[in-house]
């Protein structure tokens, strides 16, 4: 089964909806090892928690989606 290609904006929105933490912005970039990686931008107090959630969601989404060039 082939993976569906999504833009960085689409993946960012999908991850943002799934983690549902206020004041968190998600950025998706190419990654040589994983294909693509999500990084959160938020206040330092919640950065670790939000990044862990984003990493978990991204791991699930990488099974279904690739990043469009």
mmCIF file of N, CA and C in Angstrom:
data_model
loop_
_atom_site.group_PDB
_atom_site.id
_atom_site.type_symbol
_atom_site.label_atom_id
_atom_site.label_comp_id
_atom_site.label_asym_id
_atom_site.label_seq_id
_atom_site.Cartn_x
_atom_site.Cartn_y
_atom_site.Cartn_z
ATOM 1 N N UNK A 1 0.836 -1.181 0.000
ATOM 2 C CA UNK A 1 0.000 0.000 0.000
ATOM 3 C C UNK A 1 0.885 1.249 0.000
ATOM 4 N N UNK A 2 0.689 2.109 -0.972
ATOM 5 C CA UNK A 2 1.484 3.329 -1.101
ATOM 6 C C UNK A 2 1.010 4.388 -0.116
ATOM 7 N N UNK A 3 1.970 5.171 0.353
ATOM 8 C CA UNK A 3 1.643 6.257 1.267
ATOM 9 C C UNK A 3 1.149 7.458 0.475
ATOM 10 N N UNK A 4 0.206 8.174 1.053
ATOM 11 C CA UNK A 4 -0.323 9.372 0.426
ATOM 12 C C UNK A 4 0.605 10.550 0.717
ATOM 13 N N UNK A 5 0.858 11.383 -0.276
ATOM 14 C CA UNK A 5 1.716 12.554 -0.097
ATOM 15 C C UNK A 5 0.887 13.728 0.407
ATOM 16 N N UNK A 6 1.401 14.403 1.419
ATOM 17 C CA UNK A 6 0.741 15.581 1.996
ATOM 18 C C UNK A 6 1.737 16.726 2.048
ATOM 19 N N UNK A 7 1.236 17.942 1.997
ATOM 20 C CA UNK A 7 2.107 19.103 2.129
ATOM 21 C C UNK A 7 2.463 19.312 3.591
ATOM 22 N N UNK A 8 3.485 20.129 3.826
ATOM 23 C CA UNK A 8 3.860 20.430 5.199
ATOM 24 C C UNK A 8 2.716 21.103 5.953
ATOM 25 N N UNK A 9 1.973 21.962 5.287
ATOM 26 C CA UNK A 9 0.846 22.653 5.913
ATOM 27 C C UNK A 9 -0.234 21.664 6.336
ATOM 28 N N UNK A 10 -0.520 20.694 5.485
ATOM 29 C CA UNK A 10 -1.534 19.681 5.827
ATOM 30 C C UNK A 10 -1.094 18.849 7.032
ATOM 31 N N UNK A 11 0.159 18.424 7.037
ATOM 32 C CA UNK A 11 0.672 17.625 8.146
ATOM 33 C C UNK A 11 0.703 18.440 9.445
ATOM 34 N N UNK A 12 1.095 19.702 9.357
ATOM 35 C CA UNK A 12 1.107 20.566 10.533
ATOM 36 C C UNK A 12 -0.287 20.689 11.137
ATOM 37 N N UNK A 13 -1.287 20.873 10.284
ATOM 38 C CA UNK A 13 -2.668 20.989 10.762
ATOM 39 C C UNK A 13 -3.135 19.682 11.401
ATOM 40 N N UNK A 14 -2.808 18.566 10.799
ATOM 41 C CA UNK A 14 -3.223 17.270 11.338
ATOM 42 C C UNK A 14 -2.608 17.030 12.713
ATOM 43 N N UNK A 15 -1.335 17.344 12.855
ATOM 44 C CA UNK A 15 -0.665 17.146 14.140
ATOM 45 C C UNK A 15 -1.213 18.120 15.174
ATOM 46 N N UNK A 16 -1.384 19.373 14.797
ATOM 47 C CA UNK A 16 -1.925 20.381 15.706
ATOM 48 C C UNK A 16 -3.295 20.015 16.244
ATOM 49 N N UNK A 17 -4.158 19.487 15.377
ATOM 50 C CA UNK A 17 -5.498 19.063 15.811
ATOM 51 C C UNK A 17 -5.420 17.891 16.780
ATOM 52 N N UNK A 18 -4.520 16.979 16.513
ATOM 53 C CA UNK A 18 -4.416 15.781 17.357
ATOM 54 C C UNK A 18 -3.824 16.062 18.726
ATOM 55 N N UNK A 19 -2.839 16.968 18.818
ATOM 56 C CA UNK A 19 -2.247 17.211 20.135
ATOM 57 C C UNK A 19 -3.112 18.143 20.973
ATOM 58 N N UNK A 20 -3.867 19.026 20.351
ATOM 59 C CA UNK A 20 -4.845 19.889 21.024
ATOM 60 C C UNK A 20 -4.302 20.565 22.281
ATOM 61 N N UNK A 21 -3.145 21.183 22.164
ATOM 62 C CA UNK A 21 -2.569 21.964 23.258
ATOM 63 C C UNK A 21 -2.564 23.415 22.804
ATOM 64 N N UNK A 22 -3.191 24.293 23.572
ATOM 65 C CA UNK A 22 -3.295 25.696 23.204
ATOM 66 C C UNK A 22 -1.948 26.386 23.151
ATOM 67 N N UNK A 23 -1.805 27.334 22.230
ATOM 68 C CA UNK A 23 -0.585 28.112 22.115
ATOM 69 C C UNK A 23 0.601 27.367 21.528
ATOM 70 N N UNK A 24 0.333 26.261 20.851
ATOM 71 C CA UNK A 24 1.408 25.461 20.252
ATOM 72 C C UNK A 24 1.302 25.548 18.735
ATOM 73 N N UNK A 25 2.413 25.863 18.100
ATOM 74 C CA UNK A 25 2.495 25.877 16.648
ATOM 75 C C UNK A 25 3.388 24.723 16.223
ATOM 76 N N UNK A 26 2.994 24.050 15.152
ATOM 77 C CA UNK A 26 3.742 22.887 14.674
ATOM 78 C C UNK A 26 4.371 23.212 13.332
ATOM 79 N N UNK A 27 5.625 22.842 13.181
ATOM 80 C CA UNK A 27 6.349 23.014 11.933
ATOM 81 C C UNK A 27 6.818 21.645 11.457
ATOM 82 N N UNK A 28 6.583 21.334 10.187
ATOM 83 C CA UNK A 28 7.005 20.054 9.611
ATOM 84 C C UNK A 28 8.094 20.338 8.580
ATOM 85 N N UNK A 29 9.195 19.619 8.712
ATOM 86 C CA UNK A 29 10.336 19.775 7.801
ATOM 87 C C UNK A 29 10.830 18.418 7.340
ATOM 88 N N UNK A 30 11.517 18.415 6.207
ATOM 89 C CA UNK A 30 12.152 17.188 5.727
ATOM 90 C C UNK A 30 13.192 16.723 6.729
ATOM 91 N N UNK A 31 13.348 15.414 6.822
ATOM 92 C CA UNK A 31 14.363 14.821 7.682
ATOM 93 C C UNK A 31 14.991 13.668 6.903
ATOM 94 N N UNK A 32 16.297 13.646 6.841
ATOM 95 C CA UNK A 32 17.001 12.627 6.064
ATOM 96 C C UNK A 32 16.762 11.220 6.592
ATOM 97 N N UNK A 33 16.625 11.080 7.878
ATOM 98 C CA UNK A 33 16.459 9.766 8.479
ATOM 99 C C UNK A 33 15.000 9.307 8.492
ATOM 100 N N UNK A 34 14.091 10.185 8.890
ATOM 101 C CA UNK A 34 12.688 9.807 9.061
ATOM 102 C C UNK A 34 11.798 10.127 7.865
ATOM 103 N N UNK A 35 12.260 10.958 6.976
ATOM 104 C CA UNK A 35 11.422 11.398 5.863
ATOM 105 C C UNK A 35 10.888 12.791 6.138
ATOM 106 N N UNK A 36 10.286 12.976 7.304
ATOM 107 C CA UNK A 36 9.852 14.290 7.779
ATOM 108 C C UNK A 36 9.741 14.260 9.296
ATOM 109 N N UNK A 37 9.853 15.443 9.887
ATOM 110 C CA UNK A 37 9.863 15.576 11.343
ATOM 111 C C UNK A 37 9.009 16.775 11.742
ATOM 112 N N UNK A 38 8.319 16.644 12.855
ATOM 113 C CA UNK A 38 7.510 17.740 13.404
ATOM 114 C C UNK A 38 8.247 18.388 14.568
ATOM 115 N N UNK A 39 8.236 19.709 14.587
ATOM 116 C CA UNK A 39 8.837 20.468 15.673
ATOM 117 C C UNK A 39 7.786 21.426 16.203
ATOM 118 N N UNK A 40 7.672 21.519 17.532
ATOM 119 C CA UNK A 40 6.696 22.433 18.125
ATOM 120 C C UNK A 40 7.371 23.736 18.522
ATOM 121 N N UNK A 41 6.599 24.795 18.449
ATOM 122 C CA UNK A 41 7.041 26.116 18.869
ATOM 123 C C UNK A 41 6.016 26.591 19.892
ATOM 124 N N UNK A 42 6.473 26.761 21.119
ATOM 125 C CA UNK A 42 5.575 27.154 22.196
ATOM 126 C C UNK A 42 6.380 27.731 23.353
ATOM 127 N N UNK A 43 5.690 28.067 24.422
ATOM 128 C CA UNK A 43 6.359 28.572 25.621
ATOM 129 C C UNK A 43 7.244 27.477 26.209
ATOM 130 N N UNK A 44 8.378 27.849 26.784
ATOM 131 C CA UNK A 44 9.298 26.846 27.336
ATOM 132 C C UNK A 44 8.660 25.907 28.356
ATOM 133 N N UNK A 45 7.699 26.404 29.097
ATOM 134 C CA UNK A 45 7.067 25.583 30.137
ATOM 135 C C UNK A 45 6.392 24.333 29.559
ATOM 136 N N UNK A 46 5.769 24.446 28.400
ATOM 137 C CA UNK A 46 5.067 23.298 27.826
ATOM 138 C C UNK A 46 5.762 22.686 26.621
ATOM 139 N N UNK A 47 6.956 23.125 26.318
ATOM 140 C CA UNK A 47 7.636 22.656 25.107
ATOM 141 C C UNK A 47 7.924 21.159 25.124
ATOM 142 N N UNK A 48 8.425 20.642 26.225
ATOM 143 C CA UNK A 48 8.782 19.219 26.294
ATOM 144 C C UNK A 48 7.551 18.343 26.117
ATOM 145 N N UNK A 49 6.484 18.648 26.835
ATOM 146 C CA UNK A 49 5.245 17.870 26.748
ATOM 147 C C UNK A 49 4.665 17.931 25.336
ATOM 148 N N UNK A 50 4.580 19.124 24.776
ATOM 149 C CA UNK A 50 4.012 19.289 23.443
ATOM 150 C C UNK A 50 4.859 18.580 22.392
ATOM 151 N N UNK A 51 6.183 18.624 22.524
ATOM 152 C CA UNK A 51 7.056 17.953 21.562
ATOM 153 C C UNK A 51 6.888 16.440 21.643
ATOM 154 N N UNK A 52 6.739 15.903 22.843
ATOM 155 C CA UNK A 52 6.517 14.466 22.997
ATOM 156 C C UNK A 52 5.219 14.042 22.321
ATOM 157 N N UNK A 53 4.160 14.829 22.506
ATOM 158 C CA UNK A 53 2.886 14.525 21.843
ATOM 159 C C UNK A 53 3.032 14.591 20.328
ATOM 160 N N UNK A 54 3.686 15.626 19.843
ATOM 161 C CA UNK A 54 3.873 15.782 18.400
ATOM 162 C C UNK A 54 4.687 14.632 17.820
ATOM 163 N N UNK A 55 5.705 14.187 18.541
ATOM 164 C CA UNK A 55 6.513 13.064 18.074
ATOM 165 C C UNK A 55 5.689 11.783 17.977
ATOM 166 N N UNK A 56 4.825 11.553 18.949
ATOM 167 C CA UNK A 56 3.969 10.362 18.933
ATOM 168 C C UNK A 56 3.003 10.402 17.757
ATOM 169 N N UNK A 57 2.363 11.550 17.552
ATOM 170 C CA UNK A 57 1.418 11.689 16.449
ATOM 171 C C UNK A 57 2.145 11.574 15.112
ATOM 172 N N UNK A 58 3.307 12.203 14.997
ATOM 173 C CA UNK A 58 4.073 12.144 13.747
ATOM 174 C C UNK A 58 4.477 10.706 13.423
ATOM 175 N N UNK A 59 4.849 9.938 14.423
ATOM 176 C CA UNK A 59 5.221 8.539 14.197
ATOM 177 C C UNK A 59 4.044 7.755 13.609
ATOM 178 N N UNK A 60 2.845 8.027 14.102
ATOM 179 C CA UNK A 60 1.649 7.362 13.566
ATOM 180 C C UNK A 60 1.369 7.818 12.131
ATOM 181 N N UNK A 61 1.472 9.126 11.909
ATOM 182 C CA UNK A 61 1.157 9.668 10.589
ATOM 183 C C UNK A 61 2.186 9.296 9.522
ATOM 184 N N UNK A 62 3.445 9.088 9.931
ATOM 185 C CA UNK A 62 4.478 8.676 8.965
ATOM 186 C C UNK A 62 4.170 7.330 8.334
ATOM 187 N N UNK A 63 3.388 6.504 9.017
ATOM 188 C CA UNK A 63 3.006 5.208 8.457
ATOM 189 C C UNK A 63 2.049 5.358 7.283
ATOM 190 N N UNK A 64 1.332 6.502 7.229
ATOM 191 C CA UNK A 64 0.316 6.712 6.197
ATOM 192 C C UNK A 64 0.687 7.778 5.160
ATOM 193 N N UNK A 65 1.540 8.747 5.581
ATOM 194 C CA UNK A 65 1.775 9.913 4.726
ATOM 195 C C UNK A 65 3.254 10.197 4.541
ATOM 196 N N UNK A 66 3.582 10.688 3.335
ATOM 197 C CA UNK A 66 4.908 11.206 3.054
ATOM 198 C C UNK A 66 4.789 12.704 2.859
ATOM 199 N N UNK A 67 5.914 13.393 2.894
ATOM 200 C CA UNK A 67 5.933 14.848 2.712
ATOM 201 C C UNK A 67 6.136 15.166 1.235
ATOM 202 N N UNK A 68 5.217 15.965 0.682
ATOM 203 C CA UNK A 68 5.346 16.408 -0.713
ATOM 204 C C UNK A 68 6.531 17.346 -0.840
ATOM 205 N N UNK A 69 7.173 17.293 -1.972
ATOM 206 C CA UNK A 69 8.298 18.213 -2.230
ATOM 207 C C UNK A 69 7.801 19.555 -2.683
#
